[in-house]
Amino acid sequence: MSEISPRQAALSVRGLKKAFGGVAVYDGFSLDVKRGDILAVFGPNGCGKSTLINMAAGLLPVDAGHILYDGQTVDEVRIGYVFQNYREALFPWRRSAENIRYPLRRMGLRPAEIEARLERLAADFRVRFDLNRYPYELSGGQQQLVSIMRALAVEPEVLFLDEPFSALDYETTLSLRSLLQQVLKARRTTTILVSHDLEESIVLADRILMLTRRPTTVADDVAVALPWPREAAMLSAPEFVAIKARCLETFTRAVAGA
Amino acid sequence: MRALWTPALGAAGFIGLWWLAVLLRLADPVLLPSPLETFNDTAHAFTHGPLLHDLWRTVTRTVLAFLVACAIGVPLGLLLGAKENVYRAVEFVIDFFRSTPASALFPLFLILFGVGEGTKIAVAAFGAALVILFNAAYGVMNARRTRLLAARVMGARPLRVLFDVLLWEAMPQILVGMRSGVSLALVIVVVAEMFIGSTDGLGQRVIIAQSLFESALMYGVIFVAGALGYLLNLAFLLAEKRFVHWAGK
Ligand SMILES: Nc1ncnc2c1ncn2[C@@H]1O[C@H](COP(=O)(O)OP(=O)(O)OP(=O)(O)O)[C@@H](O)[C@H]1O
Ligand SMILES: [Mg+2]
């Protein structure tokens, strides 16, 4: 991976340290994410993927080091966060549309602007279900879609997704994946996607960061130079297979074998 | 419809057995009047006697005590629940007084509030407030962490998180607390009406009917008190269903 100049970086992490109960998860970790890129973070259970994005999102304090968004701290920028468990992340006492409006109200936007954004999101994601339903009246895929819309509504500098599809079935995952890549690429949203699924990481990302076990370091940093949009047919393209082979090789060497 | 039939059948069976016991003279008629006599005496006390007034007094006292209990228990419970370490510190005291029979506190409250309306309402409010506080605090402490984090990421400040998330997360548990609280308030009010200088209220009416050997009326007032407790409980159950439509989903 070529060097990213700080000017191009939407997110830069320097000398990050984090330990839980004396056990280091990160001990001097650095990372730059280019504006508009989708970065997939792939690594074994417990290596600290969620910890990383939680610290970046300001939900967890860092022990040392810093995480900056084009020079600014997380409090000064807008971010979006999609949690793995949509059931526990949406507000079930608010209708789906109200869930999406919530962060916009916190920003203090005018009602007309809020409605415009809601309509645009609904159009971008081709929403065909009734957003005036309560989240629990929707299917799992629809609920996670509402979560994604809620996170994107603020037009975030960086969008964080923590295993957003892991609770969904394969068919739903495929359709959400393809919608998401279209929207993210059209909006040029800088995105960090935590994923457990290598295939998904390759399909959705411009770049894959493969992490080792704790203390976590970068096992490999793989550029995914496949053209967009990436349809299902791409899964069998030679370039795709080659990237997958390289990732698997890294994985067996640095992670599974360790 | 079936849901209405079964309890109606149970009630009819109960009255049938009662009537049978009266017909078989299983007990002295003075101790066990017939259902019809009970009904007539009670209806008469409603239309020509003080029973309607008594019912009204008991209801107002209970509702007042309940409102005071909510006004104290809900905000305090929310705040204590949000500061879990503070709650842990006072948990023992709350549990202790929650387990203390409220009737044992009558003398203390008599000293504090004197003989009058205030004491009855204060004791009932005290008992109910602890139950509501305890439930509100637990509702907050059991709030889904993910929702709090989600609100924070979306730019909600602590006070907003309290009102937009914690309050709602705790709502099902708060309503459970209110339901137990209102039942407890009724129990305490009725006992207080019996023993703390009262001239009216259902508790007072039961005692008077008993001392005047008006056993039919005594049974009638007991049933009225029972119906009141049952309806209060039912009202809160329905409110829970309507108001926390998302619970358990
Ligand atoms: N609040 C915490 N207290 C103590 N230890 C923690 C805490 N949060 C995370 N850890 C530990 O830090 C390590 C990294 O956790 P993290 O959740 O970031 O892993 P992950 O890569 O997201 O794993 P998974 O793939 O299972 O989601 C784990 O070993 C975990 O046990
Ligand atoms: Mg995780």
Coordinates of C-alpha atoms and ligand atoms in Angstrom, one line a residue:
Chain A
M1 CA 0.0 0.0 0.0
S2 CA 1.4 3.3 -1.0
E3 CA 1.8 6.1 1.6
I4 CA -1.2 8.3 2.2
S5 CA -0.3 11.9 2.7
P6 CA -1.9 13.3 5.9
R7 CA -3.9 15.7 3.7
Q8 CA -5.7 12.9 1.9
A9 CA -6.4 11.1 5.2
A10 CA -10.0 11.3 6.5
L11 CA -8.8 9.4 9.5
S12 CA -5.4 9.0 11.0
V13 CA -4.4 6.9 14.0
R14 CA -1.0 7.4 15.6
G15 CA 0.7 5.5 18.4
L16 CA -2.5 4.1 19.7
K17 CA -2.3 2.1 23.0
K18 CA -5.1 0.3 24.7
A19 CA -5.0 -2.3 27.4
F20 CA -7.7 -4.1 29.4
G21 CA -6.8 -5.2 32.8
G22 CA -3.1 -5.0 32.0
V23 CA -3.4 -7.0 28.8
A24 CA -2.4 -4.9 25.8
V25 CA -4.8 -4.9 22.8
Y26 CA -3.0 -2.1 21.0
D27 CA 0.6 -1.2 21.7
G28 CA 1.6 1.5 19.3
F29 CA -0.8 1.1 16.4
S30 CA -1.0 3.5 13.5
L31 CA -3.3 3.7 10.5
D32 CA -4.4 6.2 7.8
V33 CA -7.6 5.9 5.9
K34 CA -7.9 7.8 2.6
R35 CA -10.9 10.0 2.1
G36 CA -13.7 8.2 0.2
D37 CA -12.1 4.7 0.8
I38 CA -13.9 1.7 2.2
L39 CA -11.5 0.0 4.6
A40 CA -12.4 -3.5 5.7
V41 CA -10.9 -4.6 9.0
F42 CA -10.5 -8.4 9.2
G43 CA -9.1 -10.3 12.1
P44 CA -9.7 -13.1 14.6
N45 CA -12.1 -12.9 17.5
G46 CA -10.9 -10.7 20.3
C47 CA -8.1 -9.1 18.3
G48 CA -9.7 -5.7 19.0
K49 CA -11.6 -4.7 15.9
S50 CA -14.6 -3.4 17.8
T51 CA -12.2 -1.8 20.3
L52 CA -10.5 0.1 17.5
I53 CA -13.7 1.5 16.0
N54 CA -15.2 2.3 19.4
M55 CA -12.1 4.3 20.2
A56 CA -12.3 6.0 16.9
A57 CA -16.0 6.8 17.4
G58 CA -15.2 8.3 20.8
L59 CA -17.2 5.6 22.7
L60 CA -14.1 4.3 24.5
P61 CA -11.1 6.3 25.8
V62 CA -7.6 5.6 24.4
D63 CA -4.8 4.9 26.8
A64 CA -2.3 6.8 24.6
G65 CA -1.9 8.0 21.1
H66 CA -4.4 9.9 19.1
I67 CA -7.1 9.5 16.5
L68 CA -7.7 12.5 14.3
Y69 CA -10.2 13.3 11.5
D70 CA -8.3 15.6 9.2
G71 CA -6.7 17.1 12.2
Q72 CA -9.9 17.3 14.3
T73 CA -11.0 15.2 17.2
V74 CA -14.1 13.0 17.1
D75 CA -16.1 15.5 19.0
E76 CA -15.6 18.1 16.3
V77 CA -16.8 15.9 13.4
R78 CA -19.9 13.9 12.4
I79 CA -19.6 10.2 12.4
G80 CA -22.0 7.4 11.8
Y81 CA -22.0 4.0 13.5
V82 CA -23.9 0.9 12.6
F83 CA -24.0 -1.7 15.4
Q84 CA -23.9 -5.4 14.9
N85 CA -27.1 -5.9 16.9
Y86 CA -29.7 -3.7 15.2
R87 CA -32.3 -4.9 17.7
E88 CA -30.4 -3.3 20.5
A89 CA -29.3 -0.2 18.6
L90 CA -32.6 1.1 17.2
F91 CA -35.0 2.9 19.5
P92 CA -38.1 0.6 19.5
W93 CA -40.3 3.3 21.0
R94 CA -39.8 5.5 18.0
R95 CA -41.1 4.7 14.5
S96 CA -38.4 3.8 12.0
A97 CA -38.5 7.3 10.3
E98 CA -38.2 8.9 13.7
N99 CA -35.1 6.8 14.4
I100 CA -33.6 8.2 11.2
R101 CA -34.6 11.7 12.0
Y102 CA -33.2 11.5 15.6
P103 CA -29.5 12.4 14.8
L104 CA -30.7 15.1 12.4
R105 CA -32.7 16.7 15.2
R106 CA -29.6 16.5 17.4
M107 CA -27.7 18.4 14.7
G108 CA -30.4 21.1 14.8
L109 CA -31.4 20.9 11.2
R110 CA -34.5 22.6 9.9
P111 CA -37.5 20.2 9.5
A112 CA -37.5 20.7 5.7
E113 CA -33.9 19.7 5.5
I114 CA -34.6 16.7 7.7
E115 CA -37.4 15.5 5.5
A116 CA -35.3 16.1 2.3
R117 CA -32.5 13.9 3.7
L118 CA -35.0 11.2 4.8
E119 CA -36.5 11.1 1.3
R120 CA -33.2 11.0 -0.4
L121 CA -32.0 8.1 1.8
A122 CA -35.2 6.2 1.1
A123 CA -34.7 6.7 -2.6
D124 CA -31.0 5.8 -2.5
F125 CA -31.8 2.6 -0.7
R126 CA -34.9 1.9 -2.7
V127 CA -37.0 1.5 0.5
R128 CA -40.2 -0.2 -0.3
F129 CA -41.5 -0.8 3.2
D130 CA -43.3 1.7 5.4
L131 CA -40.9 3.7 7.4
N132 CA -43.7 4.7 9.7
R133 CA -43.7 1.3 11.2
Y134 CA -41.9 0.6 14.5
P135 CA -38.6 -1.2 14.1
Y136 CA -39.9 -4.4 15.7
E137 CA -42.5 -4.6 12.9
L138 CA -39.8 -4.9 10.3
S139 CA -37.7 -7.9 9.2
G140 CA -34.1 -8.1 10.4
G141 CA -32.7 -6.9 7.1
Q142 CA -35.1 -3.9 7.1
Q143 CA -34.1 -3.1 10.6
Q144 CA -30.4 -3.1 9.8
L145 CA -31.2 -1.0 6.7
V146 CA -32.9 1.6 9.0
S147 CA -29.8 1.5 11.2
I148 CA -27.6 2.2 8.2
M149 CA -29.9 5.0 7.0
R150 CA -29.8 6.5 10.5
A151 CA -26.0 6.4 10.5
L152 CA -25.7 7.9 7.0
A153 CA -28.3 10.6 7.6
V154 CA -25.8 12.9 9.2
E155 CA -23.6 12.6 6.1
P156 CA -20.7 11.4 8.3
E157 CA -17.0 12.1 7.8
V158 CA -16.4 8.5 8.6
L159 CA -18.9 5.7 8.8
F160 CA -18.2 2.8 11.1
L161 CA -19.9 -0.6 10.6
D162 CA -19.3 -3.3 13.1
E163 CA -20.2 -6.7 11.5
P164 CA -23.4 -5.2 10.2
F165 CA -24.6 -8.3 8.3
S166 CA -23.6 -11.0 10.7
A167 CA -27.1 -11.5 12.1
L168 CA -28.7 -11.6 8.6
D169 CA -29.3 -14.5 6.2
Y170 CA -27.3 -14.8 3.0
E171 CA -29.9 -13.5 0.6
T172 CA -30.6 -10.4 2.7
T173 CA -26.8 -9.9 3.2
L174 CA -26.2 -10.0 -0.6
S175 CA -28.9 -7.4 -1.3
L176 CA -27.9 -5.1 1.5
R177 CA -24.3 -5.4 0.5
S178 CA -25.0 -4.3 -3.1
L179 CA -27.2 -1.4 -2.0
L180 CA -24.6 -0.3 0.5
Q181 CA -21.7 -0.3 -1.9
Q182 CA -23.7 1.8 -4.4
V183 CA -24.7 4.4 -1.9
L184 CA -21.2 4.6 -0.2
K185 CA -19.5 4.9 -3.6
A186 CA -22.0 7.5 -4.9
R187 CA -21.6 9.6 -1.7
R188 CA -17.9 8.9 -1.4
T189 CA -18.3 8.1 2.2
T190 CA -15.1 7.1 4.0
T191 CA -16.0 3.8 5.7
I192 CA -14.5 1.4 8.1
L193 CA -16.2 -2.0 8.0
V194 CA -15.4 -4.6 10.5
S195 CA -16.1 -8.0 9.0
H196 CA -15.7 -11.6 9.8
D197 CA -16.3 -12.6 6.2
L198 CA -13.3 -12.5 3.8
E199 CA -15.5 -12.6 0.7
E200 CA -17.6 -9.7 2.0
S201 CA -14.5 -7.7 2.9
I202 CA -13.1 -8.1 -0.6
V203 CA -16.4 -7.3 -2.3
L204 CA -17.1 -4.1 -0.3
A205 CA -13.6 -2.7 0.3
D206 CA -11.0 -0.7 -1.4
R207 CA -8.5 -2.0 1.0
I208 CA -8.3 -4.8 3.6
L209 CA -6.5 -4.5 6.8
M210 CA -5.7 -7.9 8.2
L211 CA -5.0 -7.9 11.9
T212 CA -3.1 -10.4 14.0
R213 CA -3.9 -11.7 17.5
R214 CA -3.2 -9.5 20.5
P215 CA -1.1 -7.3 20.9
T216 CA -2.6 -6.4 17.6
T217 CA -0.5 -5.5 14.6
V218 CA -1.2 -5.3 10.9
A219 CA -0.5 -8.7 9.3
D220 CA -1.2 -7.5 5.8
D221 CA -2.6 -4.4 4.1
V222 CA -4.2 -5.4 0.9
A223 CA -5.4 -3.1 -1.8
V224 CA -8.5 -4.3 -3.6
A225 CA -8.4 -2.7 -7.1
L226 CA -11.5 -4.3 -8.5
P227 CA -13.9 -2.1 -10.5
W228 CA -17.2 -0.8 -9.0
P229 CA -19.9 -1.8 -8.9
R230 CA -19.0 -5.3 -7.8
E231 CA -21.7 -7.7 -8.8
A232 CA -22.2 -11.4 -7.8
A233 CA -20.3 -12.5 -10.9
M234 CA -17.2 -10.9 -9.6
L235 CA -16.9 -13.5 -6.9
S236 CA -15.5 -15.9 -9.5
A237 CA -13.3 -13.4 -11.4
P238 CA -9.6 -14.3 -11.4
E239 CA -8.6 -11.0 -9.8
F240 CA -11.0 -11.6 -7.0
V241 CA -9.8 -15.2 -6.5
A242 CA -6.2 -14.0 -6.5
I243 CA -6.9 -11.5 -3.7
K244 CA -8.8 -14.0 -1.7
A245 CA -5.9 -16.5 -2.1
R246 CA -3.4 -13.9 -0.8
C247 CA -5.6 -13.0 2.2
L248 CA -6.1 -16.7 3.0
E249 CA -2.3 -17.2 2.8
T250 CA -1.7 -14.3 5.2
F251 CA -4.4 -15.6 7.5
T252 CA -3.0 -19.1 7.8
R253 CA 0.5 -17.8 8.2
A254 CA 0.0 -14.9 10.6
V255 CA -3.2 -15.7 12.4
A256 CA -4.3 -19.3 12.4
G257 CA -0.8 -20.6 12.7
A258 CA 0.4 -18.3 15.5
Chain B
M1 CA -65.3 -13.9 24.6
R2 CA -63.9 -17.1 26.1
A3 CA -61.5 -14.9 28.1
L4 CA -64.6 -13.3 29.8
W5 CA -66.5 -16.6 30.2
T6 CA -64.0 -18.5 32.3
P7 CA -63.6 -15.9 35.1
A8 CA -67.4 -15.3 35.1
L9 CA -67.9 -19.1 35.6
G10 CA -65.4 -19.1 38.4
A11 CA -67.1 -16.2 40.1
A12 CA -70.5 -17.8 39.7
G13 CA -69.1 -21.0 41.2
F14 CA -67.8 -19.1 44.2
I15 CA -71.2 -17.5 44.8
G16 CA -72.9 -20.9 44.3
L17 CA -70.7 -22.5 47.0
W18 CA -71.3 -19.6 49.3
W19 CA -75.1 -19.9 48.8
L20 CA -74.9 -23.7 49.4
A21 CA -73.0 -23.1 52.6
V22 CA -75.7 -20.7 53.8
L23 CA -78.5 -23.1 52.8
L24 CA -76.8 -26.0 54.6
R25 CA -76.4 -23.7 57.6
L26 CA -72.7 -24.5 57.8
A27 CA -72.1 -21.3 59.8
D28 CA -74.1 -19.0 62.1
P29 CA -76.2 -16.7 59.8
V30 CA -74.9 -13.7 61.7
L31 CA -71.4 -14.7 60.6
L32 CA -72.3 -15.8 57.2
P33 CA -75.1 -13.9 55.5
S34 CA -76.4 -15.0 52.1
P35 CA -75.0 -13.5 48.9
L36 CA -78.4 -11.8 48.2
E37 CA -78.5 -10.2 51.7
T38 CA -74.9 -9.0 51.2
F39 CA -75.8 -7.5 47.9
N40 CA -78.9 -5.8 49.2
D41 CA -77.2 -4.3 52.3
T42 CA -74.2 -3.2 50.2
A43 CA -76.4 -1.6 47.5
H44 CA -78.4 0.1 50.2
A45 CA -75.2 1.5 51.8
F46 CA -74.2 2.8 48.5
T47 CA -77.5 4.5 47.7
H48 CA -78.7 5.6 51.2
G49 CA -75.6 5.2 53.3
P50 CA -72.0 6.5 53.4
L51 CA -70.4 3.7 51.3
L52 CA -70.1 5.8 48.1
H53 CA -68.4 8.5 50.1
D54 CA -66.1 5.9 51.8
L55 CA -65.1 4.5 48.4
W56 CA -64.4 8.0 47.1
R57 CA -62.2 8.8 50.2
T58 CA -60.2 5.6 49.9
V59 CA -59.7 6.2 46.1
T60 CA -58.6 9.8 46.6
R61 CA -56.2 8.8 49.4
T62 CA -54.7 6.0 47.3
V63 CA -54.4 8.1 44.2
L64 CA -52.8 11.0 46.2
A65 CA -50.4 8.7 47.9
F66 CA -49.6 7.1 44.5
L67 CA -49.0 10.5 42.8
V68 CA -46.7 11.6 45.6
A69 CA -44.9 8.2 45.4
C70 CA -44.4 8.6 41.6
A71 CA -43.2 12.2 41.9
I72 CA -40.5 11.0 44.3
G73 CA -39.8 7.4 43.1
V74 CA -39.5 7.9 39.4
P75 CA -37.0 10.8 39.2
L76 CA -35.0 9.5 42.2
G77 CA -35.0 6.0 40.7
L78 CA -33.8 7.2 37.3
L79 CA -31.0 9.2 38.8
L80 CA -29.9 6.5 41.2
G81 CA -30.1 4.0 38.4
A82 CA -28.0 6.2 36.1
K83 CA -25.3 6.4 38.8
E84 CA -25.0 2.7 39.5
N85 CA -22.4 3.0 42.2
V86 CA -24.5 5.4 44.2
Y87 CA -27.4 3.0 43.9
R88 CA -25.3 0.2 45.2
A89 CA -24.4 2.3 48.2
V90 CA -28.0 3.0 49.1
E91 CA -29.4 -0.4 47.9
F92 CA -29.3 -1.9 51.4
V93 CA -31.3 0.9 52.9
I94 CA -33.9 0.8 50.1
D95 CA -34.2 -3.0 50.3
F96 CA -34.5 -2.8 54.1
F97 CA -37.3 -0.3 54.2
R98 CA -39.0 -2.0 51.2
S99 CA -39.1 -5.2 53.3
T100 CA -40.3 -3.4 56.4
P101 CA -44.1 -3.8 56.9
A102 CA -45.4 -0.3 56.4
S103 CA -47.9 -0.8 59.3
A104 CA -44.9 -0.9 61.6
L105 CA -44.1 2.6 60.6
F106 CA -47.5 4.0 61.6
P107 CA -46.4 5.2 65.1
L108 CA -43.4 6.9 63.6
F109 CA -45.4 8.7 61.0
L110 CA -48.0 9.7 63.6
I111 CA -45.2 11.5 65.4
L112 CA -44.0 13.1 62.2
F113 CA -47.3 14.1 60.7
G114 CA -49.8 14.0 63.5
V115 CA -53.3 12.3 63.5
G116 CA -54.9 13.2 60.2
E117 CA -55.0 12.8 56.5
G118 CA -51.3 13.6 56.0
T119 CA -50.2 10.5 57.9
K120 CA -52.3 8.0 56.0
I121 CA -51.1 9.4 52.7
A122 CA -47.5 9.8 53.8
V123 CA -47.2 6.2 54.9
A124 CA -48.8 4.9 51.8
A125 CA -46.7 7.2 49.6
F126 CA -43.5 6.1 51.5
G127 CA -44.2 2.4 50.9
A128 CA -45.2 2.9 47.2
A129 CA -42.3 5.3 46.5
L130 CA -39.7 2.7 47.5
V131 CA -41.3 0.1 45.2
I132 CA -41.4 2.5 42.3
L133 CA -37.9 3.8 43.0
F134 CA -36.5 0.3 43.1
N135 CA -38.1 -0.7 39.8
A136 CA -37.1 2.6 38.0
A137 CA -33.5 2.2 39.2
Y138 CA -33.4 -1.4 38.0
G139 CA -35.0 -0.4 34.7
V140 CA -32.3 2.1 34.1
M141 CA -29.5 -0.2 35.2
N142 CA -30.7 -2.9 32.8
A143 CA -30.9 -0.5 29.9
R144 CA -29.3 -1.8 26.7
R145 CA -25.8 -0.4 26.6
T146 CA -25.9 -0.4 22.8
R147 CA -28.7 2.1 22.8
L148 CA -26.9 4.4 25.1
L149 CA -23.8 4.3 22.9
A150 CA -26.0 4.8 19.8
A151 CA -27.5 7.9 21.3
R152 CA -24.0 9.2 22.2
V153 CA -22.7 8.6 18.7
M154 CA -25.6 10.6 17.4
G155 CA -24.6 13.6 19.5
A156 CA -26.9 13.3 22.5
R157 CA -25.6 14.9 25.7
P158 CA -26.0 13.1 29.0
L159 CA -29.3 14.9 29.9
R160 CA -30.7 14.0 26.5
V161 CA -29.6 10.4 26.9
L162 CA -31.5 10.3 30.2
F163 CA -34.7 11.6 28.7
D164 CA -34.4 10.1 25.2
V165 CA -33.1 6.6 26.1
L166 CA -32.8 5.8 29.8
L167 CA -36.4 6.9 30.6
W168 CA -37.8 4.8 27.8
E169 CA -35.6 1.8 28.5
A170 CA -36.8 1.9 32.1
M171 CA -40.4 2.5 31.1
P172 CA -41.7 -1.1 31.2
Q173 CA -40.1 -1.6 34.6
I174 CA -41.4 1.7 35.9
L175 CA -44.9 0.7 35.0
V176 CA -44.5 -2.6 36.7
G177 CA -43.3 -0.6 39.7
M178 CA -46.3 1.7 39.5
R179 CA -48.7 -1.3 39.4
S180 CA -47.1 -2.8 42.5
G181 CA -46.9 0.6 44.1
V182 CA -50.6 1.5 43.6
S183 CA -51.6 -1.9 45.1
L184 CA -49.4 -1.4 48.0
A185 CA -50.7 2.1 48.5
L186 CA -54.3 0.8 48.6
V187 CA -53.4 -1.8 51.2
I188 CA -51.7 0.7 53.4
V189 CA -54.5 3.3 53.1
V190 CA -57.1 0.7 54.0
V191 CA -55.2 -0.4 57.1
A192 CA -54.5 3.2 58.0
E193 CA -58.2 4.0 57.8
M194 CA -58.9 1.2 60.3
F195 CA -56.3 2.3 62.9
I196 CA -55.3 5.9 62.4
G197 CA -58.1 8.2 63.6
S198 CA -60.5 8.0 60.7
T199 CA -64.2 8.6 60.3
D200 CA -64.5 7.4 56.7
G201 CA -62.9 5.2 54.1
L202 CA -63.4 1.6 53.2
G203 CA -61.1 0.4 56.1
Q204 CA -63.1 2.4 58.6
R205 CA -66.4 1.1 57.2
V206 CA -65.3 -2.5 57.5
I207 CA -64.4 -2.0 61.2
I208 CA -67.7 -0.2 61.9
A209 CA -69.8 -2.8 60.1
Q210 CA -68.0 -5.5 62.1
S211 CA -68.4 -3.8 65.5
L212 CA -72.1 -3.3 64.8
F213 CA -72.6 -6.9 63.7
E214 CA -73.6 -5.8 60.2
S215 CA -71.9 -8.8 58.7
A216 CA -73.6 -8.6 55.3
L217 CA -72.3 -5.0 54.9
M218 CA -68.9 -6.0 56.2
Y219 CA -68.6 -8.7 53.5
G220 CA -69.9 -6.2 51.0
V221 CA -67.2 -3.6 51.8
I222 CA -64.6 -6.3 51.7
F223 CA -65.7 -7.1 48.1
V224 CA -65.8 -3.4 47.2
A225 CA -62.2 -3.0 48.4
G226 CA -61.3 -6.2 46.5
A227 CA -62.9 -4.9 43.3
L228 CA -61.1 -1.6 43.7
G229 CA -57.7 -3.3 44.0
Y230 CA -58.5 -5.6 41.1
L231 CA -59.5 -2.7 38.9
L232 CA -56.5 -0.6 39.7
N233 CA -54.3 -3.6 38.8
L234 CA -56.2 -4.2 35.6
A235 CA -56.0 -0.5 34.6
F236 CA -52.2 -0.6 34.9
L237 CA -51.9 -3.9 33.0
L238 CA -53.9 -2.3 30.2
A239 CA -51.8 0.8 30.4
E240 CA -48.6 -1.3 30.2
K241 CA -49.9 -3.1 27.1
R242 CA -50.8 0.1 25.3
F243 CA -48.0 2.4 26.4
V244 CA -45.0 0.1 26.2
H245 CA -46.0 -1.6 22.9
W246 CA -42.4 -2.4 22.2
A247 CA -41.8 -4.4 25.4
G248 CA -40.4 -7.9 24.8
K249 CA -40.1 -7.4 21.0
Ligands
LIG1 N1 -14.7 -3.4 28.3 C1 -13.8 -4.4 28.3 N2 -13.2 -4.9 29.4 C2 -12.3 -5.8 29.4 N3 -11.8 -6.4 28.3 C3 -12.4 -6.0 27.1 C4 -13.4 -5.0 27.0 N4 -13.7 -4.8 25.7 C5 -12.9 -5.6 25.0 N5 -12.1 -6.4 25.9 C6 -11.1 -7.3 25.4 O1 -10.4 -6.8 24.4 C7 -10.2 -7.7 23.4 C8 -10.7 -7.1 22.1 O2 -12.1 -7.0 22.1 P1 -12.9 -6.6 20.8 O3 -14.3 -6.7 21.2 O4 -12.4 -5.3 20.3 O5 -12.6 -7.8 19.8 P2 -13.1 -8.0 18.3 O6 -12.0 -8.1 17.5 O7 -14.2 -7.0 18.0 O8 -13.8 -9.4 18.5 P3 -15.0 -10.1 17.8 O9 -14.6 -10.6 16.5 O10 -15.4 -11.2 18.7 O11 -16.1 -9.0 17.7 C9 -10.9 -9.0 23.7 O12 -10.0 -9.9 24.2 C10 -11.8 -8.5 24.8 O13 -12.0 -9.6 25.8
MG2 MG -16.3 -7.1 17.8

